[in-house]
Amino acid sequence: MPRTHKTLPRLFIDSPMDVGTELPLDKDHTNHLVNVLRRGAGDHCVVFNGREGAFLALIVQTGKKLVTLELIEQSAPQTPANDLWFGFAPIKRLDYEIQKATEMGAGIIQPVITRYVQNPRLNADKLKTHAIEAAQQCEVLNVPDIAPSIGFGELLGRWRENHGDRVLIFCDEAAASSSPIDSLAALEGRRLGLLIGPEGGFADDERDALLAADFVVPISLGPRILRADTAAVAALALIQSVAGDW
């Protein structure tokens, strides 16, 4: 993305895009662009749909209930889809965890209902909104897929069926403190997934099931117990820097 565009508003719009296309905006996008961001006719913004790259757009018509954008040039080509799977037990700071996973390159985000999850009822549309907001703010062109919630037992039982040869990494807070670098370096080039537990951690039998699975690689995050949302960011950073796309 050209740095000359870094101050422009960015909108995710799920419509086909090409130079010369005119996009009439819906009520929510119009309100955000005109009333919240105070943009009007002759101003520019950047739009993307997660499939065809990002485009510089000109606001060519405004009104209280109508905004039309004209796509005048492609500002960035579409980036390759991210393959990293990120599974998490829902926590109170749900928006933060999804936003950070999006920023850090997760391609698939899936809630996993473990024993100690406090709030298993989730709004899928709201989860997608959190991911889109993060993509808009951080110039991410691939908005991750939000997979339906899955129970912990079903996740492990159907892992090979659903994920093939993907390796599942989990942060084992009960393990002795050690560096995760060697374990992660051995996974370079493999398809990877990361599972983060809930506030309170995994139940003993859940941890035992993870350690017994041949597709699971446990790692330590050091001598301190981290909050679930902190552990997610730390583990994603480690994975992307050692075995991912950093």
PDB file of C-alpha atoms in Angstrom:
ATOM      1  CA  MET A   1       0.000   0.000   0.000  1.00  0.00           C
ATOM      2  CA  PRO A   2       1.526   3.389  -0.969  1.00  0.00           C
ATOM      3  CA  ARG A   3       2.407   5.363   2.143  1.00  0.00           C
ATOM      4  CA  THR A   4       0.752   8.411   0.532  1.00  0.00           C
ATOM      5  CA  HIS A   5      -2.522   6.600   1.220  1.00  0.00           C
ATOM      6  CA  LYS A   6      -1.819   5.809   4.862  1.00  0.00           C
ATOM      7  CA  THR A   7      -4.038   8.646   6.173  1.00  0.00           C
ATOM      8  CA  LEU A   8      -7.029   7.747   4.004  1.00  0.00           C
ATOM      9  CA  PRO A   9     -10.049   5.909   5.399  1.00  0.00           C
ATOM     10  CA  ARG A  10     -10.153   2.233   4.472  1.00  0.00           C
ATOM     11  CA  LEU A  11     -13.414   0.383   3.897  1.00  0.00           C
ATOM     12  CA  PHE A  12     -14.046  -3.316   3.453  1.00  0.00           C
ATOM     13  CA  ILE A  13     -16.820  -3.741   0.879  1.00  0.00           C
ATOM     14  CA  ASP A  14     -17.866  -7.220  -0.243  1.00  0.00           C
ATOM     15  CA  SER A  15     -18.455  -6.309  -3.910  1.00  0.00           C
ATOM     16  CA  PRO A  16     -16.554  -6.967  -7.174  1.00  0.00           C
ATOM     17  CA  MET A  17     -13.901  -4.315  -7.793  1.00  0.00           C
ATOM     18  CA  ASP A  18     -11.989  -2.986 -10.786  1.00  0.00           C
ATOM     19  CA  VAL A  19     -10.775   0.383 -12.034  1.00  0.00           C
ATOM     20  CA  GLY A  20     -13.768   2.411 -13.212  1.00  0.00           C
ATOM     21  CA  THR A  21     -16.272   0.521 -11.077  1.00  0.00           C
ATOM     22  CA  GLU A  22     -18.853   2.640  -9.267  1.00  0.00           C
ATOM     23  CA  LEU A  23     -19.881   1.399  -5.835  1.00  0.00           C
ATOM     24  CA  PRO A  24     -23.058   2.691  -4.194  1.00  0.00           C
ATOM     25  CA  LEU A  25     -22.537   2.415  -0.436  1.00  0.00           C
ATOM     26  CA  ASP A  26     -25.030   0.970   1.990  1.00  0.00           C
ATOM     27  CA  LYS A  27     -26.406   2.831   4.998  1.00  0.00           C
ATOM     28  CA  ASP A  28     -23.709   1.701   7.442  1.00  0.00           C
ATOM     29  CA  HIS A  29     -20.782   2.547   5.166  1.00  0.00           C
ATOM     30  CA  THR A  30     -22.362   5.895   4.262  1.00  0.00           C
ATOM     31  CA  ASN A  31     -22.835   6.823   7.903  1.00  0.00           C
ATOM     32  CA  HIS A  32     -19.251   5.856   8.747  1.00  0.00           C
ATOM     33  CA  LEU A  33     -17.699   7.724   5.827  1.00  0.00           C
ATOM     34  CA  VAL A  34     -19.826  10.892   5.863  1.00  0.00           C
ATOM     35  CA  ASN A  35     -21.028  11.356   9.428  1.00  0.00           C
ATOM     36  CA  VAL A  36     -18.223   9.751  11.447  1.00  0.00           C
ATOM     37  CA  LEU A  37     -15.184  10.499   9.267  1.00  0.00           C
ATOM     38  CA  ARG A  38     -16.606  13.739   7.783  1.00  0.00           C
ATOM     39  CA  ARG A  39     -15.651  12.918   4.202  1.00  0.00           C
ATOM     40  CA  GLY A  40     -17.500  14.412   1.221  1.00  0.00           C
ATOM     41  CA  ALA A  41     -17.515  14.751  -2.552  1.00  0.00           C
ATOM     42  CA  GLY A  42     -14.000  15.037  -3.990  1.00  0.00           C
ATOM     43  CA  ASP A  43     -12.346  13.269  -1.049  1.00  0.00           C
ATOM     44  CA  HIS A  44     -10.620   9.914  -1.384  1.00  0.00           C
ATOM     45  CA  CYS A  45     -10.669   6.636   0.489  1.00  0.00           C
ATOM     46  CA  VAL A  46      -9.283   3.131  -0.014  1.00  0.00           C
ATOM     47  CA  VAL A  47     -11.558   0.145  -0.480  1.00  0.00           C
ATOM     48  CA  PHE A  48     -10.878  -3.605  -0.582  1.00  0.00           C
ATOM     49  CA  ASN A  49     -12.891  -6.813  -0.690  1.00  0.00           C
ATOM     50  CA  GLY A  50     -10.320  -9.432   0.310  1.00  0.00           C
ATOM     51  CA  ARG A  51     -10.143 -10.838  -3.236  1.00  0.00           C
ATOM     52  CA  GLU A  52      -8.981  -8.245  -5.760  1.00  0.00           C
ATOM     53  CA  GLY A  53      -6.571  -6.010  -3.878  1.00  0.00           C
ATOM     54  CA  ALA A  54      -7.061  -2.450  -2.665  1.00  0.00           C
ATOM     55  CA  PHE A  55      -8.314   0.477  -4.743  1.00  0.00           C
ATOM     56  CA  LEU A  56      -8.090   4.226  -4.413  1.00  0.00           C
ATOM     57  CA  ALA A  57     -11.655   5.524  -4.617  1.00  0.00           C
ATOM     58  CA  LEU A  58     -13.099   8.965  -5.259  1.00  0.00           C
ATOM     59  CA  ILE A  59     -16.292  10.104  -3.561  1.00  0.00           C
ATOM     60  CA  VAL A  60     -18.296  11.345  -6.546  1.00  0.00           C
ATOM     61  CA  GLN A  61     -21.699  11.844  -4.980  1.00  0.00           C
ATOM     62  CA  THR A  62     -22.878  12.502  -1.462  1.00  0.00           C
ATOM     63  CA  GLY A  63     -26.162  13.078   0.228  1.00  0.00           C
ATOM     64  CA  LYS A  64     -27.759  12.379   3.547  1.00  0.00           C
ATOM     65  CA  LYS A  65     -28.588   8.848   2.420  1.00  0.00           C
ATOM     66  CA  LEU A  66     -26.401   8.243  -0.611  1.00  0.00           C
ATOM     67  CA  VAL A  67     -22.673   7.971  -1.322  1.00  0.00           C
ATOM     68  CA  THR A  68     -21.149   6.587  -4.518  1.00  0.00           C
ATOM     69  CA  LEU A  69     -17.477   5.727  -4.920  1.00  0.00           C
ATOM     70  CA  GLU A  70     -15.574   5.541  -8.200  1.00  0.00           C
ATOM     71  CA  LEU A  71     -12.539   3.271  -8.207  1.00  0.00           C
ATOM     72  CA  ILE A  72      -9.786   5.218  -9.953  1.00  0.00           C
ATOM     73  CA  GLU A  73      -6.677   3.034  -9.527  1.00  0.00           C
ATOM     74  CA  GLN A  74      -5.489  -0.122  -7.835  1.00  0.00           C
ATOM     75  CA  SER A  75      -3.324   0.906  -4.915  1.00  0.00           C
ATOM     76  CA  ALA A  76      -2.183  -2.595  -3.913  1.00  0.00           C
ATOM     77  CA  PRO A  77      -2.448  -6.069  -5.475  1.00  0.00           C
ATOM     78  CA  GLN A  78      -4.177  -8.820  -3.562  1.00  0.00           C
ATOM     79  CA  THR A  79      -1.861 -10.597  -1.141  1.00  0.00           C
ATOM     80  CA  PRO A  80      -1.809 -14.419  -0.901  1.00  0.00           C
ATOM     81  CA  ALA A  81      -4.352 -15.917   1.458  1.00  0.00           C
ATOM     82  CA  ASN A  82      -3.102 -16.619   4.973  1.00  0.00           C
ATOM     83  CA  ASP A  83      -3.181 -20.283   5.975  1.00  0.00           C
ATOM     84  CA  LEU A  84      -2.512 -20.039   9.725  1.00  0.00           C
ATOM     85  CA  TRP A  85      -5.381 -21.477  11.796  1.00  0.00           C
ATOM     86  CA  PHE A  86      -6.054 -19.727  15.109  1.00  0.00           C
ATOM     87  CA  GLY A  87      -8.293 -21.439  17.633  1.00  0.00           C
ATOM     88  CA  PHE A  88      -9.185 -19.781  20.911  1.00  0.00           C
ATOM     89  CA  ALA A  89     -11.371 -20.396  23.914  1.00  0.00           C
ATOM     90  CA  PRO A  90     -13.643 -17.314  24.126  1.00  0.00           C
ATOM     91  CA  ILE A  91     -12.664 -14.788  26.793  1.00  0.00           C
ATOM     92  CA  LYS A  92     -14.005 -11.445  27.987  1.00  0.00           C
ATOM     93  CA  ARG A  93     -11.698  -9.420  25.721  1.00  0.00           C
ATOM     94  CA  LEU A  94     -12.976 -11.229  22.668  1.00  0.00           C
ATOM     95  CA  ASP A  95     -12.653  -8.225  20.334  1.00  0.00           C
ATOM     96  CA  TYR A  96      -8.985  -7.741  21.264  1.00  0.00           C
ATOM     97  CA  GLU A  97      -8.056 -11.373  20.624  1.00  0.00           C
ATOM     98  CA  ILE A  98      -9.719 -11.474  17.188  1.00  0.00           C
ATOM     99  CA  GLN A  99      -8.274  -8.109  16.176  1.00  0.00           C
ATOM    100  CA  LYS A 100      -4.752  -9.166  17.119  1.00  0.00           C
ATOM    101  CA  ALA A 101      -5.072 -12.529  15.367  1.00  0.00           C
ATOM    102  CA  THR A 102      -6.171 -10.687  12.206  1.00  0.00           C
ATOM    103  CA  GLU A 103      -3.253  -8.255  12.436  1.00  0.00           C
ATOM    104  CA  MET A 104      -0.796 -11.103  13.019  1.00  0.00           C
ATOM    105  CA  GLY A 105      -1.787 -13.034   9.912  1.00  0.00           C
ATOM    106  CA  ALA A 106      -4.355 -15.638  10.948  1.00  0.00           C
ATOM    107  CA  GLY A 107      -6.290 -16.926   7.947  1.00  0.00           C
ATOM    108  CA  ILE A 108      -8.911 -18.928   9.842  1.00  0.00           C
ATOM    109  CA  ILE A 109     -10.231 -17.997  13.286  1.00  0.00           C
ATOM    110  CA  GLN A 110     -12.324 -20.508  15.195  1.00  0.00           C
ATOM    111  CA  PRO A 111     -13.793 -20.357  18.710  1.00  0.00           C
ATOM    112  CA  VAL A 112     -13.152 -23.565  20.676  1.00  0.00           C
ATOM    113  CA  ILE A 113     -15.422 -24.345  23.625  1.00  0.00           C
ATOM    114  CA  THR A 114     -13.300 -25.811  26.427  1.00  0.00           C
ATOM    115  CA  ARG A 115     -14.232 -26.828  29.985  1.00  0.00           C
ATOM    116  CA  TYR A 116     -13.577 -23.458  31.618  1.00  0.00           C
ATOM    117  CA  VAL A 117     -15.039 -21.158  28.970  1.00  0.00           C
ATOM    118  CA  GLN A 118     -17.232 -18.625  30.771  1.00  0.00           C
ATOM    119  CA  ASN A 119     -19.243 -17.338  27.800  1.00  0.00           C
ATOM    120  CA  PRO A 120     -19.849 -20.018  25.132  1.00  0.00           C
ATOM    121  CA  ARG A 121     -22.607 -18.029  23.367  1.00  0.00           C
ATOM    122  CA  LEU A 122     -21.071 -16.043  20.532  1.00  0.00           C
ATOM    123  CA  ASN A 123     -22.384 -13.747  17.817  1.00  0.00           C
ATOM    124  CA  ALA A 124     -20.689 -14.806  14.565  1.00  0.00           C
ATOM    125  CA  ASP A 125     -21.516 -11.508  12.842  1.00  0.00           C
ATOM    126  CA  LYS A 126     -19.859  -9.564  15.649  1.00  0.00           C
ATOM    127  CA  LEU A 127     -16.755 -11.730  15.436  1.00  0.00           C
ATOM    128  CA  LYS A 128     -16.521 -11.003  11.707  1.00  0.00           C
ATOM    129  CA  THR A 129     -16.963  -7.289  12.398  1.00  0.00           C
ATOM    130  CA  HIS A 130     -13.996  -7.342  14.802  1.00  0.00           C
ATOM    131  CA  ALA A 131     -11.839  -8.972  12.110  1.00  0.00           C
ATOM    132  CA  ILE A 132     -12.933  -6.480   9.450  1.00  0.00           C
ATOM    133  CA  GLU A 133     -12.246  -3.510  11.727  1.00  0.00           C
ATOM    134  CA  ALA A 134      -8.714  -4.773  12.359  1.00  0.00           C
ATOM    135  CA  ALA A 135      -8.118  -5.348   8.643  1.00  0.00           C
ATOM    136  CA  GLN A 136      -9.314  -1.835   7.834  1.00  0.00           C
ATOM    137  CA  GLN A 137      -7.081  -0.228  10.440  1.00  0.00           C
ATOM    138  CA  CYS A 138      -3.928  -2.210   9.674  1.00  0.00           C
ATOM    139  CA  GLU A 139      -3.940  -2.408   5.861  1.00  0.00           C
ATOM    140  CA  VAL A 140      -4.626  -6.139   5.920  1.00  0.00           C
ATOM    141  CA  LEU A 141      -6.074  -7.258   2.576  1.00  0.00           C
ATOM    142  CA  ASN A 142      -7.106 -10.749   3.675  1.00  0.00           C
ATOM    143  CA  VAL A 143      -9.938 -10.789   6.180  1.00  0.00           C
ATOM    144  CA  PRO A 144      -9.760 -14.139   8.006  1.00  0.00           C
ATOM    145  CA  ASP A 145     -12.598 -16.615   7.790  1.00  0.00           C
ATOM    146  CA  ILE A 146     -14.550 -16.996  11.026  1.00  0.00           C
ATOM    147  CA  ALA A 147     -15.283 -20.698  11.426  1.00  0.00           C
ATOM    148  CA  PRO A 148     -18.235 -21.887  13.539  1.00  0.00           C
ATOM    149  CA  SER A 149     -17.635 -22.639  17.213  1.00  0.00           C
ATOM    150  CA  ILE A 150     -16.510 -26.187  17.911  1.00  0.00           C
ATOM    151  CA  GLY A 151     -16.260 -28.214  21.088  1.00  0.00           C
ATOM    152  CA  PHE A 152     -12.809 -29.177  22.333  1.00  0.00           C
ATOM    153  CA  GLY A 153     -13.445 -32.906  21.980  1.00  0.00           C
ATOM    154  CA  GLU A 154     -14.782 -32.557  18.445  1.00  0.00           C
ATOM    155  CA  LEU A 155     -11.832 -30.358  17.484  1.00  0.00           C
ATOM    156  CA  LEU A 156      -9.307 -33.022  18.442  1.00  0.00           C
ATOM    157  CA  GLY A 157     -11.409 -35.954  17.277  1.00  0.00           C
ATOM    158  CA  ARG A 158     -11.873 -34.521  13.777  1.00  0.00           C
ATOM    159  CA  TRP A 159      -8.564 -32.691  13.428  1.00  0.00           C
ATOM    160  CA  ARG A 160      -7.125 -34.971  10.731  1.00  0.00           C
ATOM    161  CA  GLU A 161     -10.434 -35.008   8.874  1.00  0.00           C
ATOM    162  CA  ASN A 162     -10.763 -31.220   8.898  1.00  0.00           C
ATOM    163  CA  HIS A 163      -7.113 -30.117   8.780  1.00  0.00           C
ATOM    164  CA  GLY A 164      -5.118 -32.895   7.146  1.00  0.00           C
ATOM    165  CA  ASP A 165      -1.419 -32.664   7.989  1.00  0.00           C
ATOM    166  CA  ARG A 166      -1.667 -29.325   9.784  1.00  0.00           C
ATOM    167  CA  VAL A 167       0.311 -29.254  13.049  1.00  0.00           C
ATOM    168  CA  LEU A 168      -1.499 -27.938  16.125  1.00  0.00           C
ATOM    169  CA  ILE A 169       0.597 -25.861  18.530  1.00  0.00           C
ATOM    170  CA  PHE A 170      -0.621 -25.223  22.038  1.00  0.00           C
ATOM    171  CA  CYS A 171       0.920 -23.182  24.822  1.00  0.00           C
ATOM    172  CA  ASP A 172       1.384 -25.541  27.750  1.00  0.00           C
ATOM    173  CA  GLU A 173       1.411 -23.435  30.904  1.00  0.00           C
ATOM    174  CA  ALA A 174       2.036 -26.528  33.028  1.00  0.00           C
ATOM    175  CA  ALA A 175       5.251 -27.407  31.199  1.00  0.00           C
ATOM    176  CA  ALA A 176       8.671 -26.515  32.555  1.00  0.00           C
ATOM    177  CA  SER A 177       9.874 -23.118  31.347  1.00  0.00           C
ATOM    178  CA  SER A 178      11.930 -23.427  28.182  1.00  0.00           C
ATOM    179  CA  SER A 179      12.568 -21.694  24.875  1.00  0.00           C
ATOM    180  CA  PRO A 180      10.021 -22.566  22.148  1.00  0.00           C
ATOM    181  CA  ILE A 181      12.400 -21.588  19.347  1.00  0.00           C
ATOM    182  CA  ASP A 182      13.808 -25.033  18.542  1.00  0.00           C
ATOM    183  CA  SER A 183      10.376 -26.679  18.531  1.00  0.00           C
ATOM    184  CA  LEU A 184       8.945 -24.015  16.223  1.00  0.00           C
ATOM    185  CA  ALA A 185      11.967 -23.922  13.911  1.00  0.00           C
ATOM    186  CA  ALA A 186      11.448 -27.621  13.192  1.00  0.00           C
ATOM    187  CA  LEU A 187       7.971 -26.767  11.855  1.00  0.00           C
ATOM    188  CA  GLU A 188       9.087 -24.297   9.190  1.00  0.00           C
ATOM    189  CA  GLY A 189       7.277 -25.003   5.933  1.00  0.00           C
ATOM    190  CA  ARG A 190       4.485 -26.977   7.640  1.00  0.00           C
ATOM    191  CA  ARG A 191       0.828 -25.937   7.777  1.00  0.00           C
ATOM    192  CA  LEU A 192       0.277 -24.644  11.308  1.00  0.00           C
ATOM    193  CA  GLY A 193      -2.473 -24.034  13.810  1.00  0.00           C
ATOM    194  CA  LEU A 194      -2.406 -22.414  17.235  1.00  0.00           C
ATOM    195  CA  LEU A 195      -4.775 -23.184  20.097  1.00  0.00           C
ATOM    196  CA  ILE A 196      -5.105 -20.738  23.005  1.00  0.00           C
ATOM    197  CA  GLY A 197      -6.939 -21.789  26.153  1.00  0.00           C
ATOM    198  CA  PRO A 198      -9.437 -19.881  28.288  1.00  0.00           C
ATOM    199  CA  GLU A 199      -9.034 -17.802  31.407  1.00  0.00           C
ATOM    200  CA  GLY A 200      -8.072 -20.451  33.945  1.00  0.00           C
ATOM    201  CA  GLY A 201      -6.328 -22.604  31.364  1.00  0.00           C
ATOM    202  CA  PHE A 202      -7.130 -26.052  30.034  1.00  0.00           C
ATOM    203  CA  ALA A 203      -8.625 -28.688  32.298  1.00  0.00           C
ATOM    204  CA  ASP A 204      -6.238 -31.504  33.240  1.00  0.00           C
ATOM    205  CA  ASP A 205      -7.952 -34.028  30.963  1.00  0.00           C
ATOM    206  CA  GLU A 206      -7.906 -31.525  28.073  1.00  0.00           C
ATOM    207  CA  ARG A 207      -4.174 -31.013  28.523  1.00  0.00           C
ATOM    208  CA  ASP A 208      -3.668 -34.791  28.651  1.00  0.00           C
ATOM    209  CA  ALA A 209      -5.633 -35.201  25.409  1.00  0.00           C
ATOM    210  CA  LEU A 210      -3.531 -32.547  23.682  1.00  0.00           C
ATOM    211  CA  LEU A 211      -0.265 -34.097  24.816  1.00  0.00           C
ATOM    212  CA  ALA A 212      -1.424 -37.527  23.629  1.00  0.00           C
ATOM    213  CA  ALA A 213      -2.298 -36.389  20.083  1.00  0.00           C
ATOM    214  CA  ASP A 214       0.399 -37.062  17.510  1.00  0.00           C
ATOM    215  CA  PHE A 215      -0.402 -33.880  15.568  1.00  0.00           C
ATOM    216  CA  VAL A 216       0.103 -31.583  18.588  1.00  0.00           C
ATOM    217  CA  VAL A 217       3.317 -29.732  19.462  1.00  0.00           C
ATOM    218  CA  PRO A 218       3.351 -28.158  22.955  1.00  0.00           C
ATOM    219  CA  ILE A 219       5.458 -25.080  23.609  1.00  0.00           C
ATOM    220  CA  SER A 220       6.335 -23.075  26.694  1.00  0.00           C
ATOM    221  CA  LEU A 221       5.952 -19.308  26.830  1.00  0.00           C
ATOM    222  CA  GLY A 222       8.498 -18.916  29.600  1.00  0.00           C
ATOM    223  CA  PRO A 223       8.453 -18.707  33.389  1.00  0.00           C
ATOM    224  CA  ARG A 224       5.425 -16.407  33.761  1.00  0.00           C
ATOM    225  CA  ILE A 225       1.718 -17.219  33.507  1.00  0.00           C
ATOM    226  CA  LEU A 226       0.236 -14.965  30.807  1.00  0.00           C
ATOM    227  CA  ARG A 227      -3.319 -13.828  30.354  1.00  0.00           C
ATOM    228  CA  ALA A 228      -5.050 -15.617  27.489  1.00  0.00           C
ATOM    229  CA  ASP A 229      -5.057 -12.543  25.243  1.00  0.00           C
ATOM    230  CA  THR A 230      -1.377 -11.833  26.001  1.00  0.00           C
ATOM    231  CA  ALA A 231      -0.474 -15.467  25.325  1.00  0.00           C
ATOM    232  CA  ALA A 232      -2.228 -15.277  21.949  1.00  0.00           C
ATOM    233  CA  VAL A 233      -0.175 -12.283  20.805  1.00  0.00           C
ATOM    234  CA  ALA A 234       3.089 -13.741  22.171  1.00  0.00           C
ATOM    235  CA  ALA A 235       2.537 -17.135  20.538  1.00  0.00           C
ATOM    236  CA  LEU A 236       1.454 -15.674  17.194  1.00  0.00           C
ATOM    237  CA  ALA A 237       4.546 -13.462  17.142  1.00  0.00           C
ATOM    238  CA  LEU A 238       6.788 -16.449  17.863  1.00  0.00           C
ATOM    239  CA  ILE A 239       5.155 -18.628  15.218  1.00  0.00           C
ATOM    240  CA  GLN A 240       5.255 -15.980  12.511  1.00  0.00           C
ATOM    241  CA  SER A 241       8.857 -14.985  13.236  1.00  0.00           C
ATOM    242  CA  VAL A 242      10.296 -18.490  13.533  1.00  0.00           C
ATOM    243  CA  ALA A 243       8.139 -20.671  11.252  1.00  0.00           C
ATOM    244  CA  GLY A 244       5.684 -18.300   9.563  1.00  0.00           C
ATOM    245  CA  ASP A 245       5.684 -15.430   7.077  1.00  0.00           C
ATOM    246  CA  TRP A 246       7.881 -12.944   8.963  1.00  0.00           C
TER     247      TRP A 246
END
